[in-house]
PDB file of C-alpha atoms in Angstrom:
ATOM      1  CA  UNK A  49      -0.036   0.119   0.096  1.00  0.00           C
ATOM      2  CA  UNK A  50       2.967   2.192   0.876  1.00  0.00           C
ATOM      3  CA  UNK A  51       4.413   1.543  -2.381  1.00  0.00           C
ATOM      4  CA  UNK A  52       0.886   2.518  -4.201  1.00  0.00           C
ATOM      5  CA  UNK A  53       0.815   5.455  -2.355  1.00  0.00           C
ATOM      6  CA  UNK A  54       4.126   6.436  -3.322  1.00  0.00           C
ATOM      7  CA  UNK A  55       3.810   5.715  -7.055  1.00  0.00           C
ATOM      8  CA  UNK A  56       0.642   7.873  -6.845  1.00  0.00           C
ATOM      9  CA  UNK A  57       2.331  11.304  -5.118  1.00  0.00           C
ATOM     10  CA  UNK A  58       5.133  10.847  -7.613  1.00  0.00           C
ATOM     11  CA  UNK A  59       3.834   9.729 -10.680  1.00  0.00           C
ATOM     12  CA  UNK A  60       0.094  11.335 -10.952  1.00  0.00           C
ATOM     13  CA  UNK A  61       0.870  13.334 -14.113  1.00  0.00           C
ATOM     14  CA  UNK A  62       1.349   9.507 -15.888  1.00  0.00           C
ATOM     15  CA  UNK A  63      -1.061   7.611 -14.099  1.00  0.00           C
ATOM     16  CA  UNK A  64      -3.968  10.336 -14.327  1.00  0.00           C
ATOM     17  CA  UNK A  65      -4.265   9.831 -18.054  1.00  0.00           C
ATOM     18  CA  UNK A  66      -4.329   5.753 -17.739  1.00  0.00           C
ATOM     19  CA  UNK A  67      -6.976   6.501 -14.976  1.00  0.00           C
ATOM     20  CA  UNK A  68      -8.868   8.331 -17.826  1.00  0.00           C
ATOM     21  CA  UNK A  69      -8.518   5.587 -19.988  1.00  0.00           C
ATOM     22  CA  UNK A  70      -9.999   2.972 -17.447  1.00  0.00           C
ATOM     23  CA  UNK A  71     -12.982   5.504 -16.786  1.00  0.00           C
ATOM     24  CA  UNK A  72     -13.508   5.276 -20.334  1.00  0.00           C
ATOM     25  CA  UNK A  73     -13.319   1.614 -20.891  1.00  0.00           C
ATOM     26  CA  UNK A  74     -15.929   1.318 -18.163  1.00  0.00           C
ATOM     27  CA  UNK A  75     -18.399   3.734 -19.862  1.00  0.00           C
ATOM     28  CA  UNK A  76     -17.975   1.950 -23.251  1.00  0.00           C
ATOM     29  CA  UNK A  77     -18.029  -1.435 -21.740  1.00  0.00           C
ATOM     30  CA  UNK A  78     -21.374  -0.747 -19.991  1.00  0.00           C
ATOM     31  CA  UNK A  79     -22.616   1.526 -22.655  1.00  0.00           C
ATOM     32  CA  UNK A  80     -21.957  -1.606 -25.565  1.00  0.00           C
ATOM     33  CA  UNK A  81     -23.413  -4.232 -22.983  1.00  0.00           C
ATOM     34  CA  UNK A  82     -26.608  -2.555 -22.717  1.00  0.00           C
ATOM     35  CA  UNK A  83     -27.342  -1.737 -26.137  1.00  0.00           C
ATOM     36  CA  UNK A  84     -26.410  -5.397 -27.610  1.00  0.00           C
ATOM     37  CA  UNK A  85     -28.386  -6.707 -24.504  1.00  0.00           C
ATOM     38  CA  UNK A  86     -31.535  -4.868 -25.685  1.00  0.00           C
ATOM     39  CA  UNK A  87     -30.820  -5.387 -29.450  1.00  0.00           C
ATOM     40  CA  UNK A  88     -30.549  -9.300 -28.831  1.00  0.00           C
ATOM     41  CA  UNK A  89     -32.774 -11.343 -31.326  1.00  0.00           C
ATOM     42  CA  UNK A  90     -32.810 -14.731 -32.547  1.00  0.00           C
ATOM     43  CA  UNK A  91     -32.855 -14.440 -36.225  1.00  0.00           C
ATOM     44  CA  UNK A  92     -33.316 -18.586 -36.691  1.00  0.00           C
ATOM     45  CA  UNK A  93     -36.835 -18.163 -35.346  1.00  0.00           C
ATOM     46  CA  UNK A  94     -37.401 -14.780 -37.523  1.00  0.00           C
ATOM     47  CA  UNK A  95     -36.350 -16.566 -40.785  1.00  0.00           C
ATOM     48  CA  UNK A  96     -38.716 -19.369 -40.921  1.00  0.00           C
ATOM     49  CA  UNK A  97     -41.722 -16.902 -40.036  1.00  0.00           C
ATOM     50  CA  UNK A  98     -40.836 -14.098 -42.640  1.00  0.00           C
ATOM     51  CA  UNK A  99     -40.144 -17.056 -45.839  1.00  0.00           C
ATOM     52  CA  UNK A 100     -43.840 -18.145 -44.939  1.00  0.00           C
ATOM     53  CA  UNK A 101     -44.701 -14.776 -45.553  1.00  0.00           C
ATOM     54  CA  UNK A 102     -42.777 -13.996 -48.583  1.00  0.00           C
ATOM     55  CA  UNK A 103     -43.592 -17.133 -49.790  1.00  0.00           C
ATOM     56  CA  UNK A 104     -47.544 -15.935 -49.808  1.00  0.00           C
ATOM     57  CA  UNK A 105     -46.453 -12.518 -51.111  1.00  0.00           C
ATOM     58  CA  UNK A 106     -47.892 -11.213 -48.233  1.00  0.00           C
ATOM     59  CA  UNK A 107     -45.272  -8.285 -47.549  1.00  0.00           C
ATOM     60  CA  UNK A 108     -47.907  -6.697 -45.125  1.00  0.00           C
ATOM     61  CA  UNK A 109     -47.595  -9.940 -43.198  1.00  0.00           C
ATOM     62  CA  UNK A 110     -43.337  -9.609 -43.268  1.00  0.00           C
ATOM     63  CA  UNK A 111     -43.083  -6.182 -42.306  1.00  0.00           C
ATOM     64  CA  UNK A 112     -45.472  -6.544 -39.067  1.00  0.00           C
ATOM     65  CA  UNK A 113     -42.910  -9.642 -38.035  1.00  0.00           C
ATOM     66  CA  UNK A 114     -40.120  -7.222 -38.723  1.00  0.00           C
ATOM     67  CA  UNK A 115     -41.994  -4.708 -36.438  1.00  0.00           C
ATOM     68  CA  UNK A 116     -42.664  -7.319 -33.809  1.00  0.00           C
ATOM     69  CA  UNK A 117     -39.012  -8.583 -33.988  1.00  0.00           C
ATOM     70  CA  UNK A 118     -37.973  -5.263 -32.852  1.00  0.00           C
ATOM     71  CA  UNK A 119     -34.340  -4.140 -32.724  1.00  0.00           C
ATOM     72  CA  UNK A 120     -31.342  -3.900 -34.926  1.00  0.00           C
ATOM     73  CA  UNK A 121     -32.659  -7.133 -36.569  1.00  0.00           C
ATOM     74  CA  UNK A 122     -36.262  -5.824 -37.011  1.00  0.00           C
ATOM     75  CA  UNK A 123     -34.811  -2.571 -38.625  1.00  0.00           C
ATOM     76  CA  UNK A 124     -32.740  -3.952 -40.827  1.00  0.00           C
ATOM     77  CA  UNK A 125     -35.809  -6.760 -42.108  1.00  0.00           C
ATOM     78  CA  UNK A 126     -38.382  -3.829 -42.107  1.00  0.00           C
ATOM     79  CA  UNK A 127     -35.779  -1.708 -44.233  1.00  0.00           C
ATOM     80  CA  UNK A 128     -35.540  -5.151 -46.508  1.00  0.00           C
ATOM     81  CA  UNK A 129     -39.248  -5.742 -46.809  1.00  0.00           C
ATOM     82  CA  UNK A 130     -39.726  -1.844 -48.159  1.00  0.00           C
ATOM     83  CA  UNK A 131     -36.633  -2.327 -50.489  1.00  0.00           C
ATOM     84  CA  UNK A 132     -37.909  -5.816 -51.451  1.00  0.00           C
ATOM     85  CA  UNK A 133     -41.430  -3.877 -52.139  1.00  0.00           C
ATOM     86  CA  UNK A 134     -40.120  -0.856 -54.514  1.00  0.00           C
ATOM     87  CA  UNK A 135     -37.006  -2.159 -56.098  1.00  0.00           C
ATOM     88  CA  UNK A 136     -36.444  -5.560 -56.315  1.00  0.00           C
ATOM     89  CA  UNK A 137     -33.560  -5.580 -59.239  1.00  0.00           C
ATOM     90  CA  UNK A 138     -31.724  -2.998 -57.171  1.00  0.00           C
ATOM     91  CA  UNK A 139     -32.376  -4.904 -53.914  1.00  0.00           C
ATOM     92  CA  UNK A 140     -28.852  -6.482 -53.180  1.00  0.00           C
ATOM     93  CA  UNK A 141     -26.765  -2.942 -53.209  1.00  0.00           C
ATOM     94  CA  UNK A 142     -29.885  -1.027 -51.523  1.00  0.00           C
ATOM     95  CA  UNK A 143     -30.069  -3.928 -48.517  1.00  0.00           C
ATOM     96  CA  UNK A 144     -26.084  -3.578 -48.211  1.00  0.00           C
ATOM     97  CA  UNK A 145     -26.630   0.016 -47.685  1.00  0.00           C
ATOM     98  CA  UNK A 146     -29.135  -0.464 -44.774  1.00  0.00           C
ATOM     99  CA  UNK A 147     -27.209  -3.365 -43.374  1.00  0.00           C
ATOM    100  CA  UNK A 148     -24.023  -1.010 -43.398  1.00  0.00           C
ATOM    101  CA  UNK A 149     -25.832   1.661 -41.348  1.00  0.00           C
ATOM    102  CA  UNK A 150     -26.650  -0.958 -39.181  1.00  0.00           C
ATOM    103  CA  UNK A 151     -23.512  -2.071 -38.777  1.00  0.00           C
ATOM    104  CA  UNK A 152     -22.434   1.367 -37.744  1.00  0.00           C
ATOM    105  CA  UNK A 153     -24.834   1.481 -34.639  1.00  0.00           C
ATOM    106  CA  UNK A 154     -23.389  -1.634 -33.734  1.00  0.00           C
ATOM    107  CA  UNK A 155     -19.864  -0.485 -33.836  1.00  0.00           C
ATOM    108  CA  UNK A 156     -20.362   2.673 -32.572  1.00  0.00           C
ATOM    109  CA  UNK A 157     -17.610   3.656 -29.726  1.00  0.00           C
ATOM    110  CA  UNK A 158     -15.735   0.276 -29.996  1.00  0.00           C
ATOM    111  CA  UNK A 159     -12.643   2.516 -31.893  1.00  0.00           C
ATOM    112  CA  UNK A 160     -12.328   3.456 -28.289  1.00  0.00           C
ATOM    113  CA  UNK A 161     -11.441   0.216 -26.553  1.00  0.00           C
ATOM    114  CA  UNK A 162      -9.240  -0.494 -29.353  1.00  0.00           C
ATOM    115  CA  UNK A 163      -7.245   2.748 -29.216  1.00  0.00           C
ATOM    116  CA  UNK A 164      -6.975   2.499 -25.548  1.00  0.00           C
ATOM    117  CA  UNK A 165      -5.992  -1.183 -25.972  1.00  0.00           C
ATOM    118  CA  UNK A 166      -3.199  -0.086 -28.063  1.00  0.00           C
ATOM    119  CA  UNK A 167      -2.164   3.171 -25.956  1.00  0.00           C
ATOM    120  CA  UNK A 168      -2.644   2.153 -22.280  1.00  0.00           C
ATOM    121  CA  UNK A 169       0.306  -0.399 -22.071  1.00  0.00           C
ATOM    122  CA  UNK A 170       2.540   2.597 -23.931  1.00  0.00           C
ATOM    123  CA  UNK A 171       1.598   5.280 -21.005  1.00  0.00           C
ATOM    124  CA  UNK A 172       2.537   3.036 -18.396  1.00  0.00           C
ATOM    125  CA  UNK A 173       5.691   1.882 -19.973  1.00  0.00           C
ATOM    126  CA  UNK A 174       6.503   5.455 -20.333  1.00  0.00           C
ATOM    127  CA  UNK A 175       5.759   6.393 -16.602  1.00  0.00           C
ATOM    128  CA  UNK A 176       7.961   3.397 -15.750  1.00  0.00           C
ATOM    129  CA  UNK A 177      10.969   4.895 -17.786  1.00  0.00           C
ATOM    130  CA  UNK A 178      10.475   8.426 -16.550  1.00  0.00           C
ATOM    131  CA  UNK A 179      10.326   6.832 -12.778  1.00  0.00           C
ATOM    132  CA  UNK A 180      13.487   4.883 -13.253  1.00  0.00           C
ATOM    133  CA  UNK A 181      15.596   8.057 -14.506  1.00  0.00           C
ATOM    134  CA  UNK A 182      14.646  10.129 -11.730  1.00  0.00           C
ATOM    135  CA  UNK A 183      15.402   7.329  -9.669  1.00  0.00           C
ATOM    136  CA  UNK A 184      18.759   6.928 -10.854  1.00  0.00           C
ATOM    137  CA  UNK A 185      19.139  10.687 -10.615  1.00  0.00           C
ATOM    138  CA  UNK A 186      18.236  10.723  -6.835  1.00  0.00           C
ATOM    139  CA  UNK A 187      21.071   7.806  -7.065  1.00  0.00           C
ATOM    140  CA  UNK A 188      23.726   9.686  -8.056  1.00  0.00           C
ATOM    141  CA  UNK A 189      23.145  12.418  -5.717  1.00  0.00           C
ATOM    142  CA  UNK A 190      22.225  10.966  -2.751  1.00  0.00           C
ATOM    143  CA  UNK A 191      24.694   7.664  -2.884  1.00  0.00           C
ATOM    144  CA  UNK A 192      23.745   3.928  -2.310  1.00  0.00           C
ATOM    145  CA  UNK A 193      20.729   3.498  -0.506  1.00  0.00           C
ATOM    146  CA  UNK A 194      19.245   0.431  -1.486  1.00  0.00           C
ATOM    147  CA  UNK A 195      15.914   0.720  -0.141  1.00  0.00           C
ATOM    148  CA  UNK A 196      15.304   4.144  -2.083  1.00  0.00           C
ATOM    149  CA  UNK A 197      16.383   2.310  -5.181  1.00  0.00           C
ATOM    150  CA  UNK A 198      13.912  -0.956  -4.658  1.00  0.00           C
ATOM    151  CA  UNK A 199      11.325   1.927  -3.483  1.00  0.00           C
ATOM    152  CA  UNK A 200      11.775   3.857  -7.024  1.00  0.00           C
ATOM    153  CA  UNK A 201      11.880   0.763  -9.360  1.00  0.00           C
ATOM    154  CA  UNK A 202       8.846  -0.824  -7.698  1.00  0.00           C
ATOM    155  CA  UNK A 203       6.688   2.708  -7.786  1.00  0.00           C
ATOM    156  CA  UNK A 204       7.887   2.314 -11.320  1.00  0.00           C
ATOM    157  CA  UNK A 205       6.367  -0.748 -12.378  1.00  0.00           C
ATOM    158  CA  UNK A 206       2.982  -0.037 -11.051  1.00  0.00           C
ATOM    159  CA  UNK A 207       2.791   2.602 -14.105  1.00  0.00           C
ATOM    160  CA  UNK A 208       3.665  -0.809 -16.346  1.00  0.00           C
ATOM    161  CA  UNK A 209       1.167  -2.805 -14.231  1.00  0.00           C
ATOM    162  CA  UNK A 210      -1.865  -0.408 -14.211  1.00  0.00           C
ATOM    163  CA  UNK A 211      -1.563   0.621 -18.133  1.00  0.00           C
ATOM    164  CA  UNK A 212      -1.548  -3.382 -19.132  1.00  0.00           C
ATOM    165  CA  UNK A 213      -4.144  -3.883 -17.087  1.00  0.00           C
ATOM    166  CA  UNK A 214      -6.351  -1.509 -18.341  1.00  0.00           C
ATOM    167  CA  UNK A 215      -5.270  -2.414 -21.823  1.00  0.00           C
ATOM    168  CA  UNK A 216      -5.826  -6.096 -21.330  1.00  0.00           C
ATOM    169  CA  UNK A 217      -9.549  -5.332 -20.269  1.00  0.00           C
ATOM    170  CA  UNK A 218     -10.207  -2.974 -22.931  1.00  0.00           C
ATOM    171  CA  UNK A 219      -8.753  -5.428 -25.820  1.00  0.00           C
ATOM    172  CA  UNK A 220     -10.946  -8.417 -24.281  1.00  0.00           C
ATOM    173  CA  UNK A 221     -14.121  -6.623 -24.428  1.00  0.00           C
ATOM    174  CA  UNK A 222     -13.301  -5.013 -27.629  1.00  0.00           C
ATOM    175  CA  UNK A 223     -12.962  -8.673 -29.141  1.00  0.00           C
ATOM    176  CA  UNK A 224     -15.618  -9.814 -27.494  1.00  0.00           C
ATOM    177  CA  UNK A 225     -18.083  -6.762 -28.941  1.00  0.00           C
ATOM    178  CA  UNK A 226     -16.752  -7.229 -32.516  1.00  0.00           C
ATOM    179  CA  UNK A 227     -17.425 -11.204 -32.343  1.00  0.00           C
ATOM    180  CA  UNK A 228     -20.832  -9.945 -31.507  1.00  0.00           C
ATOM    181  CA  UNK A 229     -21.093  -7.484 -34.621  1.00  0.00           C
ATOM    182  CA  UNK A 230     -19.906  -9.983 -36.829  1.00  0.00           C
ATOM    183  CA  UNK A 231     -22.842 -12.127 -35.792  1.00  0.00           C
ATOM    184  CA  UNK A 232     -25.229  -9.446 -36.503  1.00  0.00           C
ATOM    185  CA  UNK A 233     -23.479  -9.059 -39.984  1.00  0.00           C
ATOM    186  CA  UNK A 234     -23.962 -12.748 -40.433  1.00  0.00           C
ATOM    187  CA  UNK A 235     -27.728 -12.406 -39.539  1.00  0.00           C
ATOM    188  CA  UNK A 236     -27.863  -9.419 -41.707  1.00  0.00           C
ATOM    189  CA  UNK A 237     -26.575 -11.938 -44.654  1.00  0.00           C
ATOM    190  CA  UNK A 238     -28.858 -14.665 -43.644  1.00  0.00           C
ATOM    191  CA  UNK A 239     -31.983 -11.816 -44.132  1.00  0.00           C
ATOM    192  CA  UNK A 240     -30.469 -11.049 -47.562  1.00  0.00           C
ATOM    193  CA  UNK A 241     -30.248 -14.049 -49.142  1.00  0.00           C
ATOM    194  CA  UNK A 242     -33.815 -15.066 -47.924  1.00  0.00           C
ATOM    195  CA  UNK A 243     -35.200 -11.916 -49.652  1.00  0.00           C
ATOM    196  CA  UNK A 244     -32.705 -12.700 -53.172  1.00  0.00           C
ATOM    197  CA  UNK A 245     -34.045 -15.903 -53.022  1.00  0.00           C
ATOM    198  CA  UNK A 246     -37.603 -14.354 -53.545  1.00  0.00           C
ATOM    199  CA  UNK A 247     -36.411 -11.778 -56.191  1.00  0.00           C
ATOM    200  CA  UNK A 248     -34.346 -14.490 -58.518  1.00  0.00           C
ATOM    201  CA  UNK A 249     -37.736 -16.768 -58.102  1.00  0.00           C
ATOM    202  CA  UNK A 250     -40.186 -13.754 -58.870  1.00  0.00           C
ATOM    203  CA  UNK A 251     -38.180 -11.644 -60.964  1.00  0.00           C
ATOM    204  CA  UNK A 252     -40.211 -11.910 -63.832  1.00  0.00           C
ATOM    205  CA  UNK A 253     -43.673 -12.251 -61.844  1.00  0.00           C
ATOM    206  CA  UNK A 254     -46.231  -9.110 -61.299  1.00  0.00           C
ATOM    207  CA  UNK A 255     -45.198  -6.567 -58.323  1.00  0.00           C
ATOM    208  CA  UNK A 256     -46.545  -7.073 -55.184  1.00  0.00           C
ATOM    209  CA  UNK A 257     -48.654  -4.479 -53.246  1.00  0.00           C
ATOM    210  CA  UNK A 258     -46.102  -2.650 -50.934  1.00  0.00           C
ATOM    211  CA  UNK A 259     -47.109  -3.115 -47.470  1.00  0.00           C
ATOM    212  CA  UNK A 260     -48.879  -0.002 -45.737  1.00  0.00           C
ATOM    213  CA  UNK A 261     -46.752   2.740 -43.836  1.00  0.00           C
ATOM    214  CA  UNK A 262     -43.453   1.114 -45.112  1.00  0.00           C
ATOM    215  CA  UNK A 263     -41.539   4.129 -44.690  1.00  0.00           C
ATOM    216  CA  UNK A 264     -38.878   3.514 -42.401  1.00  0.00           C
ATOM    217  CA  UNK A 265     -36.063   5.361 -41.145  1.00  0.00           C
ATOM    218  CA  UNK A 266     -32.919   3.821 -40.404  1.00  0.00           C
TER     219      UNK A 266
END
């Protein structure tokens, strides 16, 4: 405890940025965890029901399913229904735009975690190097004092440990959240392939009456 207090007292200019990074990590993790939890949907349950409605050319029923689903998956599905009813020939590119906009929502703030994961260890290392330099300077001025040298080196290593700890947490959650985003992107592709299967099979058929209230804002 004395070593920690000694490090905080002497190295606070370096420890302060790392502390700010740790606060940002906690804030982003809580924000993203809450967002993903609110938007968690099982696309495996949605796809068969959606397929039945599309097979019956019931776009209104498909839109209702999307609204009931809710979340990011529901928004993308609802937009897919609108595109399917209005511009089947350009469905793929239009859907990719809608999916990309949804992916931006999913990836929001993740760059903060990635940046902190890369920068925090260097902040800690910088603090360690600076403290060791001051320790050697004190040693040169005061002579051989083993206790002071040990205290100085131990204090210097705290900054590195703090930086590494923050970086490890940031990288772990960054990778975890990226895997969640990847699963959403896979779900978007499943929805896209489902609609494309009907675009290919019904490309020459007469157009279907678009669903009511189909203007969806992403």
